[in-house]
N, CA, C and O atoms as CSV, one atom per row, in Angstrom:
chain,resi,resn,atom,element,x,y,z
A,1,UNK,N,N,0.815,-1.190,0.000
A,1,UNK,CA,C,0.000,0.000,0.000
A,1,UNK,C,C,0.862,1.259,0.000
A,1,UNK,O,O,0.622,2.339,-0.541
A,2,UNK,N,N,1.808,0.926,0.648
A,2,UNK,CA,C,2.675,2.374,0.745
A,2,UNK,C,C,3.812,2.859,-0.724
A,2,UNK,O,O,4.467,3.899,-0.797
A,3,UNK,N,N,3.751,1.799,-1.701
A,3,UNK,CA,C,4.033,2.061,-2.444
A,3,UNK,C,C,3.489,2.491,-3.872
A,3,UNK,O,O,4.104,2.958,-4.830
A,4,UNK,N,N,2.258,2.213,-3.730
A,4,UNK,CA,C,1.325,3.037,-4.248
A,4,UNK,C,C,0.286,4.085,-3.931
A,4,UNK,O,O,-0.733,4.511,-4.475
A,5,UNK,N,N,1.024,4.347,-2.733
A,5,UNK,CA,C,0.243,5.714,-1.946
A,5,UNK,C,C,1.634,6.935,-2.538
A,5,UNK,O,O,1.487,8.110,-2.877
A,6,UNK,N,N,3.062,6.023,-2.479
A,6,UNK,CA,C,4.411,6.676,-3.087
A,6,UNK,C,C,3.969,7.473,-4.796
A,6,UNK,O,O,3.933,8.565,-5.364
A,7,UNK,N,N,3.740,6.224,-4.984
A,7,UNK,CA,C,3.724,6.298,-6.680
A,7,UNK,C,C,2.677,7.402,-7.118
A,7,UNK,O,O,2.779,8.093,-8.131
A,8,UNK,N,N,1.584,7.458,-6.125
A,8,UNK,CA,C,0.160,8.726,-6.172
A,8,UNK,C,C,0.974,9.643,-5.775
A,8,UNK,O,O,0.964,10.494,-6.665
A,9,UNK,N,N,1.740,9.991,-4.872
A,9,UNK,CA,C,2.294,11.012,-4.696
A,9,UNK,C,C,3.395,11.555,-5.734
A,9,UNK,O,O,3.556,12.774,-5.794
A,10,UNK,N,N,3.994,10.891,-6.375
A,10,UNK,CA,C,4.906,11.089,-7.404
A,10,UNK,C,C,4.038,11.908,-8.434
A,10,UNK,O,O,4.125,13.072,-8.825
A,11,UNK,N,N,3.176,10.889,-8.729
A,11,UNK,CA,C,2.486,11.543,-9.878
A,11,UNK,C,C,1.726,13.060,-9.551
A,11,UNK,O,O,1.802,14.165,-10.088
A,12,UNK,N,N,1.066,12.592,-8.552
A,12,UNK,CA,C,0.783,14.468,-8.069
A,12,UNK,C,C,1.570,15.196,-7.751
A,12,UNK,O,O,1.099,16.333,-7.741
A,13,UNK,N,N,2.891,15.153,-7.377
A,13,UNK,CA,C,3.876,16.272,-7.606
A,13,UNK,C,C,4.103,16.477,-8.687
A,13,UNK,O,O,4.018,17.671,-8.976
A,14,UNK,N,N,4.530,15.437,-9.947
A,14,UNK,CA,C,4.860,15.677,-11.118
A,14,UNK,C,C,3.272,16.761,-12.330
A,14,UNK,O,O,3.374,17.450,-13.345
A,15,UNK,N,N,2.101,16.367,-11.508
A,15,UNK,CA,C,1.219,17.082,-12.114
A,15,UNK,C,C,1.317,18.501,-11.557
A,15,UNK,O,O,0.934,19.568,-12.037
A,16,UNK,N,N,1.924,18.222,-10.434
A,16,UNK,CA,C,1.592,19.938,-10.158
A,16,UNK,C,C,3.006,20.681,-10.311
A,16,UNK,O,O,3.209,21.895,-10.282
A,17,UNK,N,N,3.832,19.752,-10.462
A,17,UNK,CA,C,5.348,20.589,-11.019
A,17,UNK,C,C,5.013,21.356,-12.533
A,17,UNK,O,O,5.360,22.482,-12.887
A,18,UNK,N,N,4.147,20.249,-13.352
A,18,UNK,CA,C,3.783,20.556,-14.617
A,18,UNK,C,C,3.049,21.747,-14.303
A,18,UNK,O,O,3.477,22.710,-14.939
A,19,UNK,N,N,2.040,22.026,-13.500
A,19,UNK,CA,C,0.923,22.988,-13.534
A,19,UNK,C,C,1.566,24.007,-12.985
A,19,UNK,O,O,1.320,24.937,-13.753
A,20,UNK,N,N,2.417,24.517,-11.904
A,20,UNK,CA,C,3.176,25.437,-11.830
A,20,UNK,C,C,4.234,25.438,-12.879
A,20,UNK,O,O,4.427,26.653,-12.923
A,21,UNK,N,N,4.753,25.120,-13.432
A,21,UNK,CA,C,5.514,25.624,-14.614
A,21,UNK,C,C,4.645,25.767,-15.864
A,21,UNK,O,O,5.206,26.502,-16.676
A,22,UNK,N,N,3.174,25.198,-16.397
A,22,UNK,CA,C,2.403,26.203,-17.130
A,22,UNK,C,C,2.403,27.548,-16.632
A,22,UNK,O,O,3.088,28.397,-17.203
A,23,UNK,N,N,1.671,27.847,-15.573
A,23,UNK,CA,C,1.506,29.009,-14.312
A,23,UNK,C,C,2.223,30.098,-14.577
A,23,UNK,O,O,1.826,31.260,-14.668
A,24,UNK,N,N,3.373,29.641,-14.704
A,24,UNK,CA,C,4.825,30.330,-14.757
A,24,UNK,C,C,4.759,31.428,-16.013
A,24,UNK,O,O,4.772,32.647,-16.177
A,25,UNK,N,N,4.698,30.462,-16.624
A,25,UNK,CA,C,5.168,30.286,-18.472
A,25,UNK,C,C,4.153,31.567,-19.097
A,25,UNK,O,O,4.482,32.554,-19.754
A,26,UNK,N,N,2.464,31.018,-18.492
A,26,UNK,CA,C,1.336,31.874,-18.627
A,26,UNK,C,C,1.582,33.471,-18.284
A,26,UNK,O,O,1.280,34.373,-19.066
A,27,UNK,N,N,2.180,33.671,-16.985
A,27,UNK,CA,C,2.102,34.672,-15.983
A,27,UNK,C,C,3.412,35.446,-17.282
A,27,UNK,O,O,3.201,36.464,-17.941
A,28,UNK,N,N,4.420,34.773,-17.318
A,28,UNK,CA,C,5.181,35.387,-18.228
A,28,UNK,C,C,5.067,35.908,-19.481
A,28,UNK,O,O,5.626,36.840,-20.060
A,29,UNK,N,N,4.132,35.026,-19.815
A,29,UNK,CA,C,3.564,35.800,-21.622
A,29,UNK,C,C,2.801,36.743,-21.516
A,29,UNK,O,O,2.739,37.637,-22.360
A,30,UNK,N,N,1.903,36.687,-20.175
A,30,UNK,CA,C,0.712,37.809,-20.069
A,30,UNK,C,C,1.431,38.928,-19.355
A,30,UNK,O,O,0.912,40.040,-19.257
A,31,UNK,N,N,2.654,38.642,-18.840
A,31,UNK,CA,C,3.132,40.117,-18.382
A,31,UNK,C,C,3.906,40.698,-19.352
A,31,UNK,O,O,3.908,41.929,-19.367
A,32,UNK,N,N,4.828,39.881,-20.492
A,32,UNK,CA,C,5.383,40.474,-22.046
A,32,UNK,C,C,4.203,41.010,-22.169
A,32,UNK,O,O,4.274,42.207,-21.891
A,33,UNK,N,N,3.016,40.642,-22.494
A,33,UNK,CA,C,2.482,41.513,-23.503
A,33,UNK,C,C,1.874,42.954,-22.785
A,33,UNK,O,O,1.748,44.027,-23.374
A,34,UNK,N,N,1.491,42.642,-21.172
A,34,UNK,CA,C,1.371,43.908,-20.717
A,34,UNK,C,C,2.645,44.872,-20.639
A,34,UNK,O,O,2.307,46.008,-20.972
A,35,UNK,N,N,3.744,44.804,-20.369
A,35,UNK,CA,C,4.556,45.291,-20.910
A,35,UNK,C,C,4.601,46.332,-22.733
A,35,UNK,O,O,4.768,47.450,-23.220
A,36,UNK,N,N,4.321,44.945,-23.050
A,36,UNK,CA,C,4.265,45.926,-24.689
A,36,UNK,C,C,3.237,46.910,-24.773
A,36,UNK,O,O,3.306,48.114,-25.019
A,37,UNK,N,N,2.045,45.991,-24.461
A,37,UNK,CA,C,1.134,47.373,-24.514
A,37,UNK,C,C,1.465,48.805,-24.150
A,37,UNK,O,O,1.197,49.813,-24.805
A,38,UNK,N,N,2.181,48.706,-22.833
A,38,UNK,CA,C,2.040,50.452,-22.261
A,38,UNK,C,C,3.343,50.741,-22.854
A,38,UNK,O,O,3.648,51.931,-22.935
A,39,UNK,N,N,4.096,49.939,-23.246
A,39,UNK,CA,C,5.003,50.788,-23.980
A,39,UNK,C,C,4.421,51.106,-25.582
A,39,UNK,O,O,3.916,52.227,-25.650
A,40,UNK,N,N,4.399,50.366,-26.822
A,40,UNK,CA,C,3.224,51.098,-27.444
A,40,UNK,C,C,1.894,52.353,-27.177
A,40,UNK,O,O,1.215,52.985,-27.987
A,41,UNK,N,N,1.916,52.343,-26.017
A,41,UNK,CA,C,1.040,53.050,-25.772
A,41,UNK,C,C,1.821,54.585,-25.619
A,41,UNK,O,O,1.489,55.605,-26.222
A,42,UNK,N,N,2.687,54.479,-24.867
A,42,UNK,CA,C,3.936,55.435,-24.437
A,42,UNK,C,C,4.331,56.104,-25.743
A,42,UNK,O,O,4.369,57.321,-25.927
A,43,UNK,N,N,4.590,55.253,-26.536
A,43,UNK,CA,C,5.382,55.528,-27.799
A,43,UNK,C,C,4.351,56.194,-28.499
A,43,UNK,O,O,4.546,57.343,-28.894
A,44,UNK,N,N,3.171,55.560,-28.721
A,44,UNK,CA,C,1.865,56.340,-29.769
A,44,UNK,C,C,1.314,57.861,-28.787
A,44,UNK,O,O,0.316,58.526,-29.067
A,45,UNK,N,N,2.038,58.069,-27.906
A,45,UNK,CA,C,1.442,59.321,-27.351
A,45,UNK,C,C,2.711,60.364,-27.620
A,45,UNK,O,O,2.455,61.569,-27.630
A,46,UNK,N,N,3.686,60.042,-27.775
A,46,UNK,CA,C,5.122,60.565,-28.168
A,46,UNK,C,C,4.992,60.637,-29.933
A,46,UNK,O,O,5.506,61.512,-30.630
A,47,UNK,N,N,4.437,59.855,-30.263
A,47,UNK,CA,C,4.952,60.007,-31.402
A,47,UNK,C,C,3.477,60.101,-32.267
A,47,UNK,O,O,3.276,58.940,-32.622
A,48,UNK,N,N,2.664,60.719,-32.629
A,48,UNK,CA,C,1.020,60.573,-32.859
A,48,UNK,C,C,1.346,60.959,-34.376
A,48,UNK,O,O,0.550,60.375,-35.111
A,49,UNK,N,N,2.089,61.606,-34.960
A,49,UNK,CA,C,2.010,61.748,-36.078
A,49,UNK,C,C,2.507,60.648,-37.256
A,49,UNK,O,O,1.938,60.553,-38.343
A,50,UNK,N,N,3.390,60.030,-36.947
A,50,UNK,CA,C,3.427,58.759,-37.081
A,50,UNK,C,C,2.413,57.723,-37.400
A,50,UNK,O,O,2.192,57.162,-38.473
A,51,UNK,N,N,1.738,57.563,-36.027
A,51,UNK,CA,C,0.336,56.639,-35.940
A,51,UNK,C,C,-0.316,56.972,-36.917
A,51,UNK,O,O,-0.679,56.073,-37.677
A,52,UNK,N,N,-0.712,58.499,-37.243
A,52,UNK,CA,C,-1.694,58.952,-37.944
A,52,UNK,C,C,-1.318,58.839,-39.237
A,52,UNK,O,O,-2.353,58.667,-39.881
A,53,UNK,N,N,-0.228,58.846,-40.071
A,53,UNK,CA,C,0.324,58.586,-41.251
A,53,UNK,C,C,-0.413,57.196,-41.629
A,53,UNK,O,O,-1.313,57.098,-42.464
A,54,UNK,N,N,0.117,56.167,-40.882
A,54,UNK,CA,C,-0.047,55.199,-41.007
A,54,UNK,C,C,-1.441,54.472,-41.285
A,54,UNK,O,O,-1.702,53.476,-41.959
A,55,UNK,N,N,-2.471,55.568,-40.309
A,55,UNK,CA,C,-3.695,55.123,-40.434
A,55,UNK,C,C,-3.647,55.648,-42.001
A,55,UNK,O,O,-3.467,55.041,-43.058
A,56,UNK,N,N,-3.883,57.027,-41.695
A,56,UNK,CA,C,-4.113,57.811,-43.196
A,56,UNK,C,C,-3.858,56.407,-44.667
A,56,UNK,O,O,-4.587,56.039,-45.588
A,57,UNK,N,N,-2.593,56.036,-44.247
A,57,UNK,CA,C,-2.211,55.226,-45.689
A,57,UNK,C,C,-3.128,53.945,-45.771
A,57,UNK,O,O,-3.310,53.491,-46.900
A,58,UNK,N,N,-3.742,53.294,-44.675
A,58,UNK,CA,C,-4.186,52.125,-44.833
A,58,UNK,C,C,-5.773,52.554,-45.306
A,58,UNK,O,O,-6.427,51.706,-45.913
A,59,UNK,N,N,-6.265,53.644,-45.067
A,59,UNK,CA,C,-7.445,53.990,-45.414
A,59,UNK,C,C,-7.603,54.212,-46.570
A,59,UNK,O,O,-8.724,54.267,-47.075
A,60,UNK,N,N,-6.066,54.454,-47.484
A,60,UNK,CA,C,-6.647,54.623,-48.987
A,60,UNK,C,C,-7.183,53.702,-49.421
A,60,UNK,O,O,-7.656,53.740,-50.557
């Protein structure tokens, strides 16, 4: 019994090693992209004439 109470425990650490390192991985992509955003955002308030070119051209 105790070695398959071992082996349950293995596997639920190994599921939750997996699920904290999704966790991780997640938390990291969603903070890159918040990151980008406010910097894009930073940048399109610095630089608006730019932005607006750009729209301008895609609207032809």
């Amino acid at each position: 019994m105790k070695l398959d109470h071992r082996a349950l425990e293995t596997g639920q650490e190994q599921r939750l090693r997996r699920a904290r390192r999704t966790a991780t991985i997640i938390g990291i992509v969603a903070f890159g992209v918040f990151v980008f955003s406010i910097a894009q955002m930073i940048w399109l308030q610095h630089h608006p004439q730019v932005h607006q070119h750009q729209i301008d051209s895609l609207m032809q």
